[in-house]
Coordinates of C-alpha atoms in Angstrom, one line a residue:
M1 CA -83.2 -114.5 -51.7
N2 CA -80.8 -115.7 -49.1
N3 CA -80.9 -113.1 -46.6
L4 CA -82.5 -114.1 -43.5
D5 CA -81.7 -110.3 -42.0
N6 CA -84.9 -108.8 -43.6
I7 CA -87.3 -111.5 -42.9
S8 CA -88.9 -110.7 -39.6
H9 CA -92.1 -112.9 -40.3
L10 CA -91.9 -117.1 -41.0
Y11 CA -95.2 -118.8 -41.9
F12 CA -95.2 -122.5 -41.9
I13 CA -97.6 -124.5 -43.8
G14 CA -97.3 -128.2 -42.4
I15 CA -95.6 -126.6 -38.8
G16 CA -96.4 -129.8 -37.3
G17 CA -94.0 -132.0 -39.4
I18 CA -90.8 -133.1 -37.3
G19 CA -88.5 -131.5 -39.6
M20 CA -90.6 -128.4 -39.9
S21 CA -91.3 -127.5 -36.1
A22 CA -87.4 -127.6 -35.6
L23 CA -86.8 -124.7 -37.7
A24 CA -89.8 -123.3 -36.5
R25 CA -88.5 -123.5 -33.2
Y26 CA -85.1 -122.3 -34.3
F27 CA -86.1 -119.1 -35.9
H28 CA -88.5 -118.4 -32.7
A29 CA -85.2 -118.9 -30.6
A30 CA -83.5 -116.0 -32.9
G31 CA -86.5 -113.7 -32.3
K32 CA -88.3 -114.0 -35.4
Q33 CA -92.3 -114.0 -35.2
V34 CA -93.3 -117.5 -36.1
A35 CA -96.5 -118.5 -37.3
G36 CA -98.2 -121.4 -39.2
Y37 CA -101.0 -124.3 -40.5
D38 CA -101.5 -128.0 -39.8
K39 CA -103.9 -130.5 -40.6
T40 CA -104.4 -131.9 -37.2
A41 CA -103.2 -131.0 -33.8
S42 CA -100.5 -133.0 -32.1
T43 CA -98.2 -133.5 -29.4
I44 CA -95.8 -131.3 -31.4
T45 CA -98.3 -128.4 -32.2
E46 CA -99.0 -128.5 -28.5
G47 CA -95.2 -128.1 -27.9
L48 CA -95.2 -124.9 -30.6
T49 CA -97.8 -123.5 -29.1
E50 CA -96.5 -123.2 -25.6
L51 CA -93.8 -121.0 -27.0
G52 CA -96.5 -118.9 -28.4
I53 CA -96.2 -119.9 -31.9
E54 CA -99.8 -119.4 -33.0
I55 CA -101.1 -122.3 -35.2
S56 CA -104.4 -122.3 -37.1
F57 CA -106.1 -125.9 -38.2
Q58 CA -108.2 -124.4 -41.1
D59 CA -107.2 -124.3 -44.3
S60 CA -108.4 -120.9 -45.0
V61 CA -106.4 -117.6 -45.7
E62 CA -108.3 -115.7 -43.6
V63 CA -107.1 -117.3 -40.4
V64 CA -103.7 -116.7 -41.5
P65 CA -102.6 -113.5 -39.0
S66 CA -102.8 -110.0 -40.9
A67 CA -99.3 -109.4 -39.8
F68 CA -98.0 -112.8 -41.6
K69 CA -99.5 -110.6 -45.1
N70 CA -96.8 -108.3 -45.4
K71 CA -94.8 -109.4 -48.6
E72 CA -91.1 -107.8 -48.1
K73 CA -91.2 -109.0 -44.4
T74 CA -92.5 -112.5 -44.5
L75 CA -91.4 -115.9 -45.8
V76 CA -93.3 -118.6 -46.4
V77 CA -92.1 -122.1 -45.7
Y78 CA -93.9 -125.4 -46.7
T79 CA -93.3 -129.1 -47.1
P80 CA -94.0 -131.5 -50.0
A81 CA -96.1 -133.5 -48.2
V82 CA -98.8 -130.3 -48.2
P83 CA -101.5 -130.7 -50.8
K84 CA -100.9 -128.5 -53.9
N85 CA -104.6 -127.4 -53.4
H86 CA -104.0 -125.5 -50.1
S87 CA -105.8 -122.5 -50.1
A88 CA -103.2 -120.4 -48.1
Y89 CA -100.4 -121.9 -50.2
H90 CA -102.2 -120.6 -53.1
Y91 CA -102.8 -117.1 -51.6
Y92 CA -99.0 -116.8 -51.0
L93 CA -98.0 -118.1 -54.6
A94 CA -100.5 -115.6 -56.0
E95 CA -99.6 -112.6 -54.4
G96 CA -95.6 -113.0 -55.2
F97 CA -94.6 -113.8 -51.5
S98 CA -91.6 -115.3 -51.2
V99 CA -92.2 -119.1 -50.6
K100 CA -89.7 -121.8 -50.4
K101 CA -89.7 -125.6 -49.3
R102 CA -88.5 -126.6 -46.0
A103 CA -85.4 -127.8 -47.7
E104 CA -84.4 -124.7 -49.2
V105 CA -84.4 -123.1 -46.0
L106 CA -82.6 -125.4 -44.1
G107 CA -79.8 -125.2 -47.1
W108 CA -79.3 -121.5 -46.8
L109 CA -78.8 -122.0 -42.7
T110 CA -75.9 -124.5 -43.3
Q111 CA -74.5 -122.3 -45.9
Q112 CA -72.2 -120.1 -44.0
K113 CA -71.5 -122.4 -40.9
Y114 CA -69.6 -126.2 -40.7
C115 CA -71.9 -128.6 -41.6
L116 CA -72.1 -132.3 -41.0
A117 CA -75.3 -134.5 -42.6
V118 CA -76.4 -137.6 -42.5
A119 CA -78.6 -139.3 -45.3
G120 CA -79.7 -142.8 -45.9
T121 CA -83.2 -144.2 -46.5
H122 CA -82.8 -146.0 -42.9
G123 CA -81.0 -144.7 -39.7
K124 CA -80.4 -140.6 -40.3
T125 CA -82.6 -139.8 -37.7
T126 CA -81.1 -141.6 -35.1
T127 CA -77.5 -141.3 -36.1
S128 CA -78.4 -137.8 -36.8
A129 CA -79.5 -137.1 -33.0
M130 CA -76.3 -139.1 -32.0
L131 CA -74.3 -136.7 -33.6
G132 CA -75.7 -133.6 -32.3
H133 CA -75.8 -135.2 -28.9
F134 CA -72.3 -136.1 -29.3
M135 CA -71.0 -132.8 -30.8
A136 CA -72.9 -131.0 -27.6
S137 CA -71.7 -133.5 -25.1
C138 CA -68.2 -132.4 -26.6
D139 CA -69.1 -128.6 -25.8
L140 CA -68.9 -127.4 -29.2
P141 CA -71.0 -124.4 -30.5
V142 CA -73.6 -126.7 -32.4
T143 CA -77.0 -126.6 -33.5
A144 CA -78.7 -129.7 -34.7
F145 CA -82.0 -130.0 -36.4
L146 CA -83.3 -133.4 -35.8
G147 CA -86.1 -135.5 -37.8
G148 CA -87.5 -137.0 -34.0
I149 CA -87.4 -136.1 -30.4
A150 CA -84.1 -136.4 -28.9
E151 CA -85.3 -138.2 -25.8
N152 CA -82.0 -136.5 -24.2
Y153 CA -83.6 -133.2 -24.5
Q154 CA -87.3 -133.7 -25.9
S155 CA -86.6 -131.7 -28.6
N156 CA -85.7 -132.0 -32.2
L157 CA -83.8 -129.0 -32.3
I158 CA -80.3 -128.9 -30.3
Q159 CA -78.8 -125.5 -29.7
Q160 CA -75.6 -124.8 -28.2
G161 CA -74.0 -122.1 -30.3
E162 CA -74.2 -121.0 -34.5
E163 CA -70.8 -122.4 -35.9
I164 CA -71.7 -126.0 -36.3
V165 CA -74.8 -127.5 -37.7
V166 CA -75.7 -131.4 -37.8
V167 CA -78.4 -132.0 -40.0
E168 CA -80.8 -135.0 -41.7
A169 CA -80.2 -135.1 -45.2
D170 CA -83.7 -136.2 -46.7
E171 CA -83.5 -138.3 -49.8
F172 CA -87.2 -137.5 -49.7
D173 CA -88.2 -134.9 -52.8
R174 CA -84.5 -134.9 -53.3
S175 CA -84.5 -132.5 -50.6
F176 CA -80.9 -133.1 -49.9
M177 CA -79.6 -131.6 -53.0
Q178 CA -79.8 -128.2 -51.1
L179 CA -76.8 -129.0 -49.0
F180 CA -73.0 -128.8 -49.3
P181 CA -71.5 -130.6 -46.1
N182 CA -67.9 -130.7 -44.9
I183 CA -68.9 -134.1 -43.5
A184 CA -71.1 -136.3 -44.4
A185 CA -73.0 -139.8 -44.3
I186 CA -75.1 -142.6 -45.9
T187 CA -76.2 -145.0 -44.1
S188 CA -78.4 -146.8 -46.3
M189 CA -79.5 -146.7 -50.2
D190 CA -82.2 -149.2 -49.8
A191 CA -85.3 -148.6 -52.6
D192 CA -88.1 -146.5 -50.9
H193 CA -90.1 -143.1 -52.3
L194 CA -90.8 -144.8 -55.6
D195 CA -93.8 -142.6 -56.2
I196 CA -91.0 -139.9 -56.6
Y197 CA -88.1 -141.6 -58.2
G198 CA -89.9 -144.2 -60.2
D199 CA -87.3 -146.8 -60.1
A200 CA -84.1 -147.9 -57.6
E201 CA -81.5 -147.0 -59.9
A202 CA -83.0 -143.3 -60.1
L203 CA -83.3 -143.1 -56.3
Q204 CA -79.3 -144.9 -56.0
Q205 CA -78.5 -141.9 -58.3
S206 CA -79.6 -139.3 -56.4
F207 CA -77.3 -140.8 -53.3
R208 CA -74.6 -140.4 -56.1
D209 CA -75.8 -136.9 -56.9
F210 CA -75.5 -135.9 -53.0
A211 CA -72.2 -137.7 -52.3
A212 CA -70.6 -135.1 -55.1
Q213 CA -71.9 -132.5 -53.3
V214 CA -69.6 -133.2 -50.1
Q215 CA -67.3 -130.0 -50.0
E216 CA -63.5 -130.7 -51.9
D217 CA -61.8 -130.8 -48.4
G218 CA -64.5 -132.9 -47.1
V219 CA -65.2 -136.5 -46.1
L220 CA -68.1 -139.2 -46.6
F221 CA -68.8 -142.0 -44.6
I222 CA -70.6 -145.0 -46.2
K223 CA -71.9 -148.1 -44.8
N224 CA -69.2 -150.9 -45.6
G225 CA -71.1 -152.3 -48.9
L226 CA -72.2 -149.5 -50.4
P227 CA -71.9 -149.1 -53.9
L228 CA -70.0 -145.5 -53.4
E229 CA -66.9 -144.2 -52.7
G230 CA -65.9 -143.0 -49.1
I231 CA -64.5 -144.1 -45.6
T232 CA -65.9 -147.6 -44.7
V233 CA -68.1 -148.0 -41.2
G234 CA -69.3 -151.3 -39.8
L235 CA -69.9 -154.1 -37.5
E236 CA -67.3 -157.1 -36.9
D237 CA -65.9 -156.4 -40.5
D238 CA -63.1 -154.9 -42.6
A239 CA -64.1 -151.2 -42.8
V240 CA -62.0 -148.5 -41.7
Y241 CA -64.3 -148.1 -38.7
A242 CA -65.7 -151.1 -37.0
A243 CA -67.3 -152.1 -33.8
L244 CA -65.6 -155.5 -32.7
T245 CA -66.2 -157.5 -30.3
I246 CA -69.6 -157.2 -29.6
K247 CA -71.7 -158.5 -26.7
I248 CA -75.3 -158.2 -25.0
E249 CA -74.8 -157.6 -21.3
N250 CA -78.3 -156.5 -19.6
G251 CA -80.1 -155.3 -22.9
A252 CA -76.8 -153.0 -23.5
Y253 CA -74.4 -153.5 -26.4
H254 CA -70.4 -153.7 -25.1
F255 CA -68.1 -153.4 -28.0
D256 CA -64.3 -151.7 -29.0
L257 CA -64.1 -149.2 -31.8
K258 CA -61.5 -150.0 -34.5
H259 CA -60.4 -146.3 -36.0
P260 CA -57.8 -145.3 -38.3
D261 CA -55.5 -144.2 -35.1
G262 CA -56.4 -147.1 -32.8
L263 CA -58.9 -148.7 -30.4
L264 CA -61.5 -147.5 -28.5
Q265 CA -62.3 -150.2 -25.7
D266 CA -65.3 -151.3 -23.9
L267 CA -68.0 -148.9 -25.2
V268 CA -71.8 -149.2 -23.8
L269 CA -74.6 -148.5 -26.0
N270 CA -78.2 -148.9 -24.3
L271 CA -80.3 -149.2 -27.2
P272 CA -81.3 -152.1 -28.8
G273 CA -80.8 -153.6 -32.2
R274 CA -77.9 -154.0 -34.4
H275 CA -79.2 -151.3 -36.9
N276 CA -78.5 -148.9 -33.9
L277 CA -75.1 -150.3 -33.3
S278 CA -74.4 -149.6 -36.9
N279 CA -76.1 -145.8 -36.5
A280 CA -73.6 -145.2 -33.3
I281 CA -70.5 -146.4 -35.4
T282 CA -71.7 -143.9 -38.0
A283 CA -72.3 -141.0 -35.7
L284 CA -68.6 -141.6 -33.5
A285 CA -66.8 -142.1 -36.7
M286 CA -67.9 -138.4 -37.6
A287 CA -67.7 -136.7 -34.5
L288 CA -64.0 -138.4 -34.1
H289 CA -63.2 -137.2 -37.7
Y290 CA -64.1 -133.9 -36.3
G291 CA -62.3 -133.9 -33.6
C292 CA -63.9 -134.7 -30.7
P293 CA -62.3 -136.5 -27.5
A294 CA -62.6 -139.8 -27.3
D295 CA -63.1 -139.9 -23.4
K296 CA -65.9 -137.3 -23.8
L297 CA -67.5 -139.6 -26.8
A298 CA -67.7 -142.6 -24.9
K299 CA -69.6 -140.8 -21.9
A300 CA -72.0 -139.2 -24.3
L301 CA -72.6 -142.8 -26.1
F302 CA -73.3 -144.1 -22.7
A303 CA -76.0 -141.4 -22.1
F304 CA -77.8 -141.6 -24.8
K305 CA -81.2 -142.4 -24.5
G306 CA -82.9 -142.7 -28.1
V307 CA -85.3 -140.9 -30.4
N308 CA -89.0 -140.9 -29.7
R309 CA -90.8 -143.6 -31.7
R310 CA -87.8 -145.7 -32.5
F311 CA -87.9 -148.9 -30.4
T312 CA -89.0 -146.7 -27.4
Y313 CA -90.4 -149.2 -24.7
R314 CA -94.0 -147.3 -23.8
I315 CA -94.7 -150.2 -21.1
K316 CA -92.1 -152.5 -19.7
T317 CA -93.0 -155.0 -17.0
E318 CA -92.6 -158.5 -15.9
D319 CA -96.0 -159.0 -17.5
E320 CA -96.1 -156.6 -20.6
V321 CA -94.0 -154.7 -23.2
L322 CA -95.1 -152.2 -25.5
I323 CA -92.7 -151.1 -28.0
D324 CA -93.1 -148.1 -30.1
D325 CA -91.6 -147.6 -33.4
Y326 CA -91.4 -145.4 -37.0
A327 CA -90.9 -148.3 -38.7
H328 CA -92.6 -147.9 -41.9
H329 CA -90.1 -149.8 -44.6
P330 CA -90.0 -153.8 -44.9
T331 CA -86.3 -153.3 -44.0
E332 CA -87.3 -151.4 -40.9
I333 CA -89.8 -153.7 -39.7
D334 CA -87.1 -156.5 -40.4
A335 CA -84.9 -154.5 -38.0
V336 CA -87.4 -154.1 -35.3
H337 CA -88.0 -157.8 -35.3
S338 CA -84.7 -158.8 -35.4
A339 CA -84.3 -156.5 -32.4
V340 CA -87.0 -157.7 -30.4
R341 CA -86.0 -161.4 -30.9
E342 CA -82.5 -160.4 -30.1
M343 CA -84.2 -158.9 -26.7
Y344 CA -86.6 -161.5 -25.8
P345 CA -85.8 -165.1 -27.4
N346 CA -88.4 -167.4 -27.7
K347 CA -91.3 -165.1 -26.6
R348 CA -94.6 -164.5 -28.2
V349 CA -94.8 -161.0 -30.1
L350 CA -97.7 -159.4 -31.5
A351 CA -97.3 -156.6 -33.8
V352 CA -99.5 -153.9 -35.0
F353 CA -98.4 -151.9 -38.2
Q354 CA -100.3 -149.2 -39.9
P355 CA -99.3 -149.1 -43.8
H356 CA -98.1 -145.9 -44.7
L357 CA -98.8 -144.5 -48.3
Y358 CA -100.8 -146.6 -51.1
S359 CA -98.0 -146.4 -53.3
R360 CA -95.6 -147.4 -50.8
T361 CA -97.4 -150.3 -49.9
R362 CA -98.1 -151.3 -53.8
D363 CA -94.3 -150.8 -54.3
F364 CA -93.4 -153.3 -51.7
M365 CA -96.5 -155.8 -51.1
Q366 CA -94.7 -159.0 -51.2
D367 CA -92.1 -157.4 -49.1
F368 CA -94.1 -155.9 -46.4
A369 CA -95.6 -159.1 -46.4
A370 CA -92.3 -161.1 -46.0
S371 CA -91.6 -158.8 -43.1
L372 CA -94.6 -158.9 -41.1
A373 CA -94.8 -162.6 -41.2
Q374 CA -92.1 -163.0 -39.0
F375 CA -93.9 -161.9 -36.2
D376 CA -96.2 -164.5 -34.0
E377 CA -99.4 -162.5 -34.3
L378 CA -100.5 -159.7 -36.6
L379 CA -103.2 -156.9 -36.3
L380 CA -103.3 -154.2 -39.3
L381 CA -104.9 -151.2 -39.4
D382 CA -105.8 -149.3 -42.4
I383 CA -103.4 -147.7 -44.9
Y384 CA -102.7 -144.3 -43.8
P385 CA -102.7 -141.9 -46.9
A386 CA -100.6 -138.9 -45.9
R387 CA -100.4 -136.7 -49.2
E388 CA -101.9 -139.5 -51.2
E389 CA -105.7 -140.1 -52.7
P390 CA -106.5 -144.4 -52.9
I391 CA -105.2 -146.6 -55.4
E392 CA -107.5 -149.2 -56.7
G393 CA -107.0 -152.6 -55.3
V394 CA -104.2 -151.6 -52.6
T395 CA -105.9 -152.1 -49.0
S396 CA -104.6 -153.6 -45.5
Q397 CA -106.6 -156.6 -46.5
K398 CA -104.7 -157.5 -49.9
L399 CA -101.5 -157.5 -47.8
L400 CA -103.3 -159.4 -44.6
D401 CA -104.3 -162.0 -47.4
L402 CA -100.4 -162.5 -48.5
I403 CA -99.2 -163.3 -45.1
P404 CA -99.1 -166.9 -44.0
L405 CA -100.1 -166.3 -40.2
T406 CA -103.0 -168.0 -38.4
R407 CA -103.6 -165.3 -35.9
K408 CA -103.9 -162.5 -37.9
E409 CA -106.6 -159.3 -38.8
V410 CA -107.6 -156.2 -40.1
V411 CA -108.6 -153.8 -37.5
T412 CA -110.0 -150.3 -36.6
K413 CA -108.3 -148.1 -34.5
A414 CA -111.5 -148.1 -31.9
A415 CA -111.1 -152.1 -32.2
L416 CA -107.4 -151.9 -31.4
Q417 CA -107.3 -151.7 -27.5
E418 CA -109.7 -154.6 -27.1
K419 CA -107.7 -156.7 -29.7
M420 CA -104.7 -156.2 -28.0
Q421 CA -105.5 -157.1 -24.6
A422 CA -107.2 -160.3 -26.0
S423 CA -103.7 -161.2 -27.2
K424 CA -101.6 -163.7 -25.3
A425 CA -98.4 -162.4 -26.7
R426 CA -96.3 -160.5 -23.7
I427 CA -94.2 -158.8 -26.3
K428 CA -96.2 -156.4 -28.1
V429 CA -95.0 -153.7 -31.2
M430 CA -96.3 -150.8 -32.5
M431 CA -95.3 -149.6 -35.7
G432 CA -96.3 -147.0 -38.9
A433 CA -95.2 -143.4 -39.6
G434 CA -99.0 -142.2 -39.8
D435 CA -101.0 -141.5 -36.9
I436 CA -100.0 -144.5 -35.1
G437 CA -97.8 -142.7 -33.3
E438 CA -100.8 -140.6 -31.5
E439 CA -102.9 -143.6 -31.0
I440 CA -100.1 -145.4 -29.1
L441 CA -100.1 -142.5 -26.4
K442 CA -103.7 -142.9 -26.1
L443 CA -103.4 -146.7 -25.8
T444 CA -100.7 -146.6 -23.6
K445 CA -102.6 -144.4 -20.9
N446 CA -105.2 -147.0 -21.0
L447 CA -103.4 -150.1 -20.8
K448 CA -101.7 -148.6 -17.6
R449 CA -104.5 -148.0 -15.9

């Protein structure tokens, strides 16, 4: 059932998820009736409610509006993060409704369009947000579905037309196998989601499978060094698209971009961290290959403000810096650490980290310990379970015990503000993919007072 024309109502189970809410916004803008459920209220659900989308936070069939109980007209979209015992999910399945995963619906939306997709265990949100911004800045008819809030648009959806679609190709649950892009990129293939894949080789195979889905006349960009066939992108190396003569001035990167048709000189990226520079080269390569004019791309790059919770400055004064980042994997923590040290050499840094998932904490316990040990002080919150039940012996305390820092402790959310204020570190970094993002907003308000 790929015909969305007969569908007038869409019910989203897990509507507050970043990818789900972008789809909900899209269908709402297309004139469809949209409603949904989420576990907790957030800034995302507030934004949807303001559009007039009805959201319930109670897991019960009774609260589903009656208009969304018509089998012929309603499509139900769910996220794999929704627990399998969810009552509305079970009701819709039992009653024979069309119930589809988010990834499948996203796949439908890209089918009749020119599709640019960004995959990778890290970097895909920032890269796809940059790419969507570049295409929009080049006045192209593009819709971009993003996995984060792009600061330039204050949204996870960029809508400027329907002919081209930019999407994040998510490896979680093999979701990206629903996509058949014209231009694709793979930014990284580090081990992650081992709760689903079992081992790193199975994850790598899924990226090879995704690469095989690129259209026959299409093109695949890869980070230089990945074990794949594709056009390489890199930093100061022999890649086909490479950043050269990289310098930092006033917290911004200045660089030249070597590409198959020449050299773009003195480009400026206002985001910290070499991982973001790598993301920028990938997005520039895809946009240039599509045919975006170089002068417009240079302006768009300079104007790009980043993605919310990707090295976002919550406080930035002479006395105090508070950085908020979504990092939830050791490689991402390393990237945040190197960006902080590059921007603030020789300064004391306090890290606050909320581990995400028991399985990921277990699978990368030693790696997390090594990554977190690079900071000067550490406050560790309890593990955010998301979709999981606790695993015996996997705790934040166990992780803390492995970290050779003198100033370190496990703290509750209630004690977090007091502990942070007690620290002498001028630079504070808060990281994690759980509800730490909501905590940071509360903290920032209080600290600014």
